[in-house]
mmCIF file with all atom_site columns, C-alpha atoms in Angstrom:
data_model
loop_
_atom_site.group_PDB
_atom_site.id
_atom_site.type_symbol
_atom_site.label_atom_id
_atom_site.label_alt_id
_atom_site.label_comp_id
_atom_site.label_asym_id
_atom_site.label_entity_id
_atom_site.label_seq_id
_atom_site.pdbx_PDB_ins_code
_atom_site.Cartn_x
_atom_site.Cartn_y
_atom_site.Cartn_z
_atom_site.occupancy
_atom_site.B_iso_or_equiv
_atom_site.pdbx_formal_charge
_atom_site.auth_seq_id
_atom_site.auth_comp_id
_atom_site.auth_asym_id
_atom_site.auth_atom_id
_atom_site.pdbx_PDB_model_num
ATOM 1   C CA . MET H 1 1   ? 22.937 38.363 37.029 1.00 59.00 ? 1   MET H CA 1
ATOM 2   C CA . THR H 1 2   ? 24.777 35.036 37.004 1.00 79.00 ? 2   THR H CA 1
ATOM 3   C CA . ASP H 1 3   ? 23.768 32.593 34.249 1.00 94.00 ? 3   ASP H CA 1
ATOM 4   C CA . LEU H 1 4   ? 23.812 29.260 36.083 1.00 97.00 ? 4   LEU H CA 1
ATOM 5   C CA . ASN H 1 5   ? 22.955 27.304 32.931 1.00 97.00 ? 5   ASN H CA 1
ATOM 6   C CA . LYS H 1 6   ? 25.941 28.770 31.095 1.00 96.00 ? 6   LYS H CA 1
ATOM 7   C CA . ILE H 1 7   ? 28.291 28.011 33.993 1.00 97.00 ? 7   ILE H CA 1
ATOM 8   C CA . ALA H 1 8   ? 27.113 24.389 34.183 1.00 98.00 ? 8   ALA H CA 1
ATOM 9   C CA . ARG H 1 9   ? 27.248 23.967 30.374 1.00 97.00 ? 9   ARG H CA 1
ATOM 10  C CA . ASN H 1 10  ? 30.802 25.375 30.256 1.00 97.00 ? 10  ASN H CA 1
ATOM 11  C CA . TYR H 1 11  ? 31.815 22.888 32.955 1.00 98.00 ? 11  TYR H CA 1
ATOM 12  C CA . ILE H 1 12  ? 30.320 19.894 31.118 1.00 98.00 ? 12  ILE H CA 1
ATOM 13  C CA . THR H 1 13  ? 31.773 21.019 27.773 1.00 98.00 ? 13  THR H CA 1
ATOM 14  C CA . ALA H 1 14  ? 35.266 21.233 29.288 1.00 98.00 ? 14  ALA H CA 1
ATOM 15  C CA . TRP H 1 15  ? 34.976 17.723 30.751 1.00 98.00 ? 15  TRP H CA 1
ATOM 16  C CA . ASN H 1 16  ? 33.871 16.335 27.371 1.00 98.00 ? 16  ASN H CA 1
ATOM 17  C CA . GLU H 1 17  ? 36.608 17.987 25.286 1.00 97.00 ? 17  GLU H CA 1
ATOM 18  C CA . SER H 1 18  ? 39.337 15.526 24.288 1.00 95.00 ? 18  SER H CA 1
ATOM 19  C CA . ASP H 1 19  ? 41.539 17.957 22.329 1.00 96.00 ? 19  ASP H CA 1
ATOM 20  C CA . ALA H 1 20  ? 44.035 19.524 24.766 1.00 93.00 ? 20  ALA H CA 1
ATOM 21  C CA . VAL H 1 21  ? 44.315 22.823 22.876 1.00 95.00 ? 21  VAL H CA 1
ATOM 22  C CA . ARG H 1 22  ? 40.554 23.344 22.685 1.00 97.00 ? 22  ARG H CA 1
ATOM 23  C CA . ARG H 1 23  ? 40.158 22.192 26.284 1.00 96.00 ? 23  ARG H CA 1
ATOM 24  C CA . LYS H 1 24  ? 42.646 24.833 27.483 1.00 96.00 ? 24  LYS H CA 1
ATOM 25  C CA . ALA H 1 25  ? 40.373 27.608 26.163 1.00 96.00 ? 25  ALA H CA 1
ATOM 26  C CA . LEU H 1 26  ? 37.326 25.913 27.672 1.00 97.00 ? 26  LEU H CA 1
ATOM 27  C CA . LEU H 1 27  ? 39.045 25.635 31.061 1.00 97.00 ? 27  LEU H CA 1
ATOM 28  C CA . GLU H 1 28  ? 39.832 29.341 30.973 1.00 97.00 ? 28  GLU H CA 1
ATOM 29  C CA . ALA H 1 29  ? 36.165 30.106 30.206 1.00 95.00 ? 29  ALA H CA 1
ATOM 30  C CA . ALA H 1 30  ? 34.776 27.759 32.875 1.00 97.00 ? 30  ALA H CA 1
ATOM 31  C CA . PHE H 1 31  ? 37.228 28.116 35.798 1.00 98.00 ? 31  PHE H CA 1
ATOM 32  C CA . THR H 1 32  ? 39.223 30.808 37.560 1.00 98.00 ? 32  THR H CA 1
ATOM 33  C CA . SER H 1 33  ? 42.997 30.304 37.307 1.00 98.00 ? 33  SER H CA 1
ATOM 34  C CA . ASP H 1 34  ? 43.162 29.308 40.988 1.00 98.00 ? 34  ASP H CA 1
ATOM 35  C CA . VAL H 1 35  ? 40.243 26.832 40.849 1.00 98.00 ? 35  VAL H CA 1
ATOM 36  C CA . SER H 1 36  ? 40.207 23.881 43.227 1.00 98.00 ? 36  SER H CA 1
ATOM 37  C CA . TYR H 1 37  ? 38.321 20.625 42.603 1.00 98.00 ? 37  TYR H CA 1
ATOM 38  C CA . ARG H 1 38  ? 37.600 17.939 45.200 1.00 98.00 ? 38  ARG H CA 1
ATOM 39  C CA . ASP H 1 39  ? 35.494 14.793 45.122 1.00 97.00 ? 39  ASP H CA 1
ATOM 40  C CA . PRO H 1 40  ? 35.696 11.457 46.967 1.00 95.00 ? 40  PRO H CA 1
ATOM 41  C CA . VAL H 1 41  ? 38.217 9.949  44.530 1.00 94.00 ? 41  VAL H CA 1
ATOM 42  C CA . MET H 1 42  ? 40.277 12.801 43.062 1.00 96.00 ? 42  MET H CA 1
ATOM 43  C CA . GLN H 1 43  ? 41.395 16.374 43.472 1.00 98.00 ? 43  GLN H CA 1
ATOM 44  C CA . GLY H 1 44  ? 43.129 19.008 41.400 1.00 98.00 ? 44  GLY H CA 1
ATOM 45  C CA . ASP H 1 45  ? 44.082 22.670 41.473 1.00 98.00 ? 45  ASP H CA 1
ATOM 46  C CA . GLY H 1 46  ? 44.396 25.240 38.716 1.00 98.00 ? 46  GLY H CA 1
ATOM 47  C CA . HIS H 1 47  ? 43.733 24.688 35.041 1.00 98.00 ? 47  HIS H CA 1
ATOM 48  C CA . GLU H 1 48  ? 46.574 22.170 34.740 1.00 97.00 ? 48  GLU H CA 1
ATOM 49  C CA . GLY H 1 49  ? 45.248 20.153 37.667 1.00 98.00 ? 49  GLY H CA 1
ATOM 50  C CA . ILE H 1 50  ? 41.732 20.073 36.246 1.00 97.00 ? 50  ILE H CA 1
ATOM 51  C CA . ALA H 1 51  ? 43.084 19.146 32.788 1.00 97.00 ? 51  ALA H CA 1
ATOM 52  C CA . ALA H 1 52  ? 44.939 16.201 34.346 1.00 97.00 ? 52  ALA H CA 1
ATOM 53  C CA . LEU H 1 53  ? 41.730 15.029 36.061 1.00 97.00 ? 53  LEU H CA 1
ATOM 54  C CA . ILE H 1 54  ? 39.814 15.255 32.787 1.00 97.00 ? 54  ILE H CA 1
ATOM 55  C CA . ASP H 1 55  ? 42.553 13.289 30.984 1.00 97.00 ? 55  ASP H CA 1
ATOM 56  C CA . GLY H 1 56  ? 42.344 10.578 33.632 1.00 96.00 ? 56  GLY H CA 1
ATOM 57  C CA . VAL H 1 57  ? 38.554 10.291 33.430 1.00 96.00 ? 57  VAL H CA 1
ATOM 58  C CA . GLN H 1 58  ? 38.622 10.222 29.630 1.00 96.00 ? 58  GLN H CA 1
ATOM 59  C CA . GLN H 1 59  ? 41.251 7.460  29.625 1.00 96.00 ? 59  GLN H CA 1
ATOM 60  C CA . ARG H 1 60  ? 39.428 5.373  32.220 1.00 94.00 ? 60  ARG H CA 1
ATOM 61  C CA . PHE H 1 61  ? 36.010 5.858  30.625 1.00 94.00 ? 61  PHE H CA 1
ATOM 62  C CA . ALA H 1 62  ? 36.886 6.033  26.927 1.00 94.00 ? 62  ALA H CA 1
ATOM 63  C CA . GLY H 1 63  ? 33.888 6.902  24.782 1.00 93.00 ? 63  GLY H CA 1
ATOM 64  C CA . PHE H 1 64  ? 31.799 8.115  27.728 1.00 97.00 ? 64  PHE H CA 1
ATOM 65  C CA . ARG H 1 65  ? 30.253 11.592 27.743 1.00 97.00 ? 65  ARG H CA 1
ATOM 66  C CA . PHE H 1 66  ? 29.076 13.888 30.507 1.00 98.00 ? 66  PHE H CA 1
ATOM 67  C CA . SER H 1 67  ? 25.625 15.469 30.315 1.00 97.00 ? 67  SER H CA 1
ATOM 68  C CA . LEU H 1 68  ? 23.658 17.718 32.609 1.00 97.00 ? 68  LEU H CA 1
ATOM 69  C CA . LYS H 1 69  ? 20.920 16.062 34.641 1.00 97.00 ? 69  LYS H CA 1
ATOM 70  C CA . GLY H 1 70  ? 18.073 18.467 35.295 1.00 97.00 ? 70  GLY H CA 1
ATOM 71  C CA . GLU H 1 71  ? 18.577 22.197 35.757 1.00 97.00 ? 71  GLU H CA 1
ATOM 72  C CA . PRO H 1 72  ? 21.304 23.885 37.806 1.00 98.00 ? 72  PRO H CA 1
ATOM 73  C CA . ASP H 1 73  ? 20.244 25.994 40.750 1.00 97.00 ? 73  ASP H CA 1
ATOM 74  C CA . GLY H 1 74  ? 21.983 28.248 43.200 1.00 97.00 ? 74  GLY H CA 1
ATOM 75  C CA . PHE H 1 75  ? 22.028 31.465 45.147 1.00 96.00 ? 75  PHE H CA 1
ATOM 76  C CA . ALA H 1 76  ? 24.518 34.236 45.877 1.00 95.00 ? 76  ALA H CA 1
ATOM 77  C CA . ASP H 1 77  ? 27.889 32.862 44.712 1.00 96.00 ? 77  ASP H CA 1
ATOM 78  C CA . ARG H 1 78  ? 26.892 29.156 44.830 1.00 98.00 ? 78  ARG H CA 1
ATOM 79  C CA . ILE H 1 79  ? 25.768 26.728 42.137 1.00 98.00 ? 79  ILE H CA 1
ATOM 80  C CA . ARG H 1 80  ? 24.515 23.153 42.371 1.00 98.00 ? 80  ARG H CA 1
ATOM 81  C CA . PHE H 1 81  ? 24.052 20.887 39.380 1.00 98.00 ? 81  PHE H CA 1
ATOM 82  C CA . SER H 1 82  ? 23.874 17.189 38.667 1.00 98.00 ? 82  SER H CA 1
ATOM 83  C CA . TRP H 1 83  ? 25.403 15.258 35.816 1.00 98.00 ? 83  TRP H CA 1
ATOM 84  C CA . ASN H 1 84  ? 25.453 11.873 34.116 1.00 97.00 ? 84  ASN H CA 1
ATOM 85  C CA . LEU H 1 85  ? 28.424 9.987  32.686 1.00 98.00 ? 85  LEU H CA 1
ATOM 86  C CA . GLY H 1 86  ? 28.032 7.091  30.295 1.00 97.00 ? 86  GLY H CA 1
ATOM 87  C CA . PRO H 1 87  ? 28.194 5.954  26.703 1.00 95.00 ? 87  PRO H CA 1
ATOM 88  C CA . GLU H 1 88  ? 26.463 8.400  24.374 1.00 88.00 ? 88  GLU H CA 1
ATOM 89  C CA . GLY H 1 89  ? 22.850 7.374  23.813 1.00 87.00 ? 89  GLY H CA 1
ATOM 90  C CA . ALA H 1 90  ? 22.864 4.828  26.657 1.00 91.00 ? 90  ALA H CA 1
ATOM 91  C CA . GLU H 1 91  ? 21.949 4.889  30.338 1.00 91.00 ? 91  GLU H CA 1
ATOM 92  C CA . SER H 1 92  ? 24.462 6.627  32.577 1.00 95.00 ? 92  SER H CA 1
ATOM 93  C CA . VAL H 1 93  ? 26.939 4.496  34.481 1.00 95.00 ? 93  VAL H CA 1
ATOM 94  C CA . ILE H 1 94  ? 27.974 7.204  36.945 1.00 97.00 ? 94  ILE H CA 1
ATOM 95  C CA . GLU H 1 95  ? 25.976 10.162 38.258 1.00 98.00 ? 95  GLU H CA 1
ATOM 96  C CA . GLY H 1 96  ? 26.976 12.991 40.528 1.00 98.00 ? 96  GLY H CA 1
ATOM 97  C CA . THR H 1 97  ? 26.137 16.360 41.974 1.00 98.00 ? 97  THR H CA 1
ATOM 98  C CA . ASP H 1 98  ? 28.605 19.219 42.127 1.00 98.00 ? 98  ASP H CA 1
ATOM 99  C CA . ILE H 1 99  ? 28.519 22.294 44.326 1.00 98.00 ? 99  ILE H CA 1
ATOM 100 C CA . GLY H 1 100 ? 30.540 25.259 43.127 1.00 98.00 ? 100 GLY H CA 1
ATOM 101 C CA . VAL H 1 101 ? 31.599 28.706 44.226 1.00 98.00 ? 101 VAL H CA 1
ATOM 102 C CA . ILE H 1 102 ? 31.302 31.294 41.452 1.00 98.00 ? 102 ILE H CA 1
ATOM 103 C CA . GLU H 1 103 ? 33.615 34.256 40.971 1.00 97.00 ? 103 GLU H CA 1
ATOM 104 C CA . ASN H 1 104 ? 33.051 36.634 38.051 1.00 95.00 ? 104 ASN H CA 1
ATOM 105 C CA . GLY H 1 105 ? 30.959 34.082 36.149 1.00 95.00 ? 105 GLY H CA 1
ATOM 106 C CA . ARG H 1 106 ? 33.462 31.241 36.491 1.00 97.00 ? 106 ARG H CA 1
ATOM 107 C CA . LEU H 1 107 ? 33.908 28.408 38.965 1.00 98.00 ? 107 LEU H CA 1
ATOM 108 C CA . LYS H 1 108 ? 36.457 29.121 41.699 1.00 98.00 ? 108 LYS H CA 1
ATOM 109 C CA . SER H 1 109 ? 35.926 25.843 43.521 1.00 98.00 ? 109 SER H CA 1
ATOM 110 C CA . VAL H 1 110 ? 33.994 22.643 42.941 1.00 98.00 ? 110 VAL H CA 1
ATOM 111 C CA . THR H 1 111 ? 33.085 19.962 45.451 1.00 98.00 ? 111 THR H CA 1
ATOM 112 C CA . GLY H 1 112 ? 31.758 16.832 43.792 1.00 98.00 ? 112 GLY H CA 1
ATOM 113 C CA . PHE H 1 113 ? 29.526 14.116 45.197 1.00 98.00 ? 113 PHE H CA 1
ATOM 114 C CA . LEU H 1 114 ? 29.035 10.741 43.530 1.00 97.00 ? 114 LEU H CA 1
ATOM 115 C CA . ASP H 1 115 ? 25.360 9.775  43.540 1.00 97.00 ? 115 ASP H CA 1
ATOM 116 C CA . LYS H 1 116 ? 25.604 6.575  41.476 1.00 96.00 ? 116 LYS H CA 1
ATOM 117 C CA . VAL H 1 117 ? 28.708 4.465  40.905 1.00 93.00 ? 117 VAL H CA 1
ATOM 118 C CA . PRO H 1 118 ? 29.124 0.993  39.407 1.00 86.00 ? 118 PRO H CA 1
ATOM 119 C CA . ALA H 1 119 ? 29.513 -1.932 41.779 1.00 79.00 ? 119 ALA H CA 1
ATOM 120 C CA . GLN H 1 120 ? 33.165 -2.692 42.450 1.00 63.00 ? 120 GLN H CA 1
#
């Protein structure tokens, strides 16, 4: 049986990790080697591509942390979960929902949707 909570937690933990060496191990635990990620503003493939996306988000939103919003759900090889991004202990600035395809307990693909973004 697939543990959706573990999959979503692994994902969030990888996005919050700032140390590149530790993040590499987290990426391997959370994503297949051929993972693809797409959302309205960025895309990346493989562990290196996802690591580059995480670096970019961490630079742009220094000091912000991701957290799960609610409980993940899914069926068959699909998972859906929502997340918050903002300063730790403060209201989220950005919120989103991600839909993933699971393969052997890891994410093979992620499609992200932005539910709340700051005014431009």
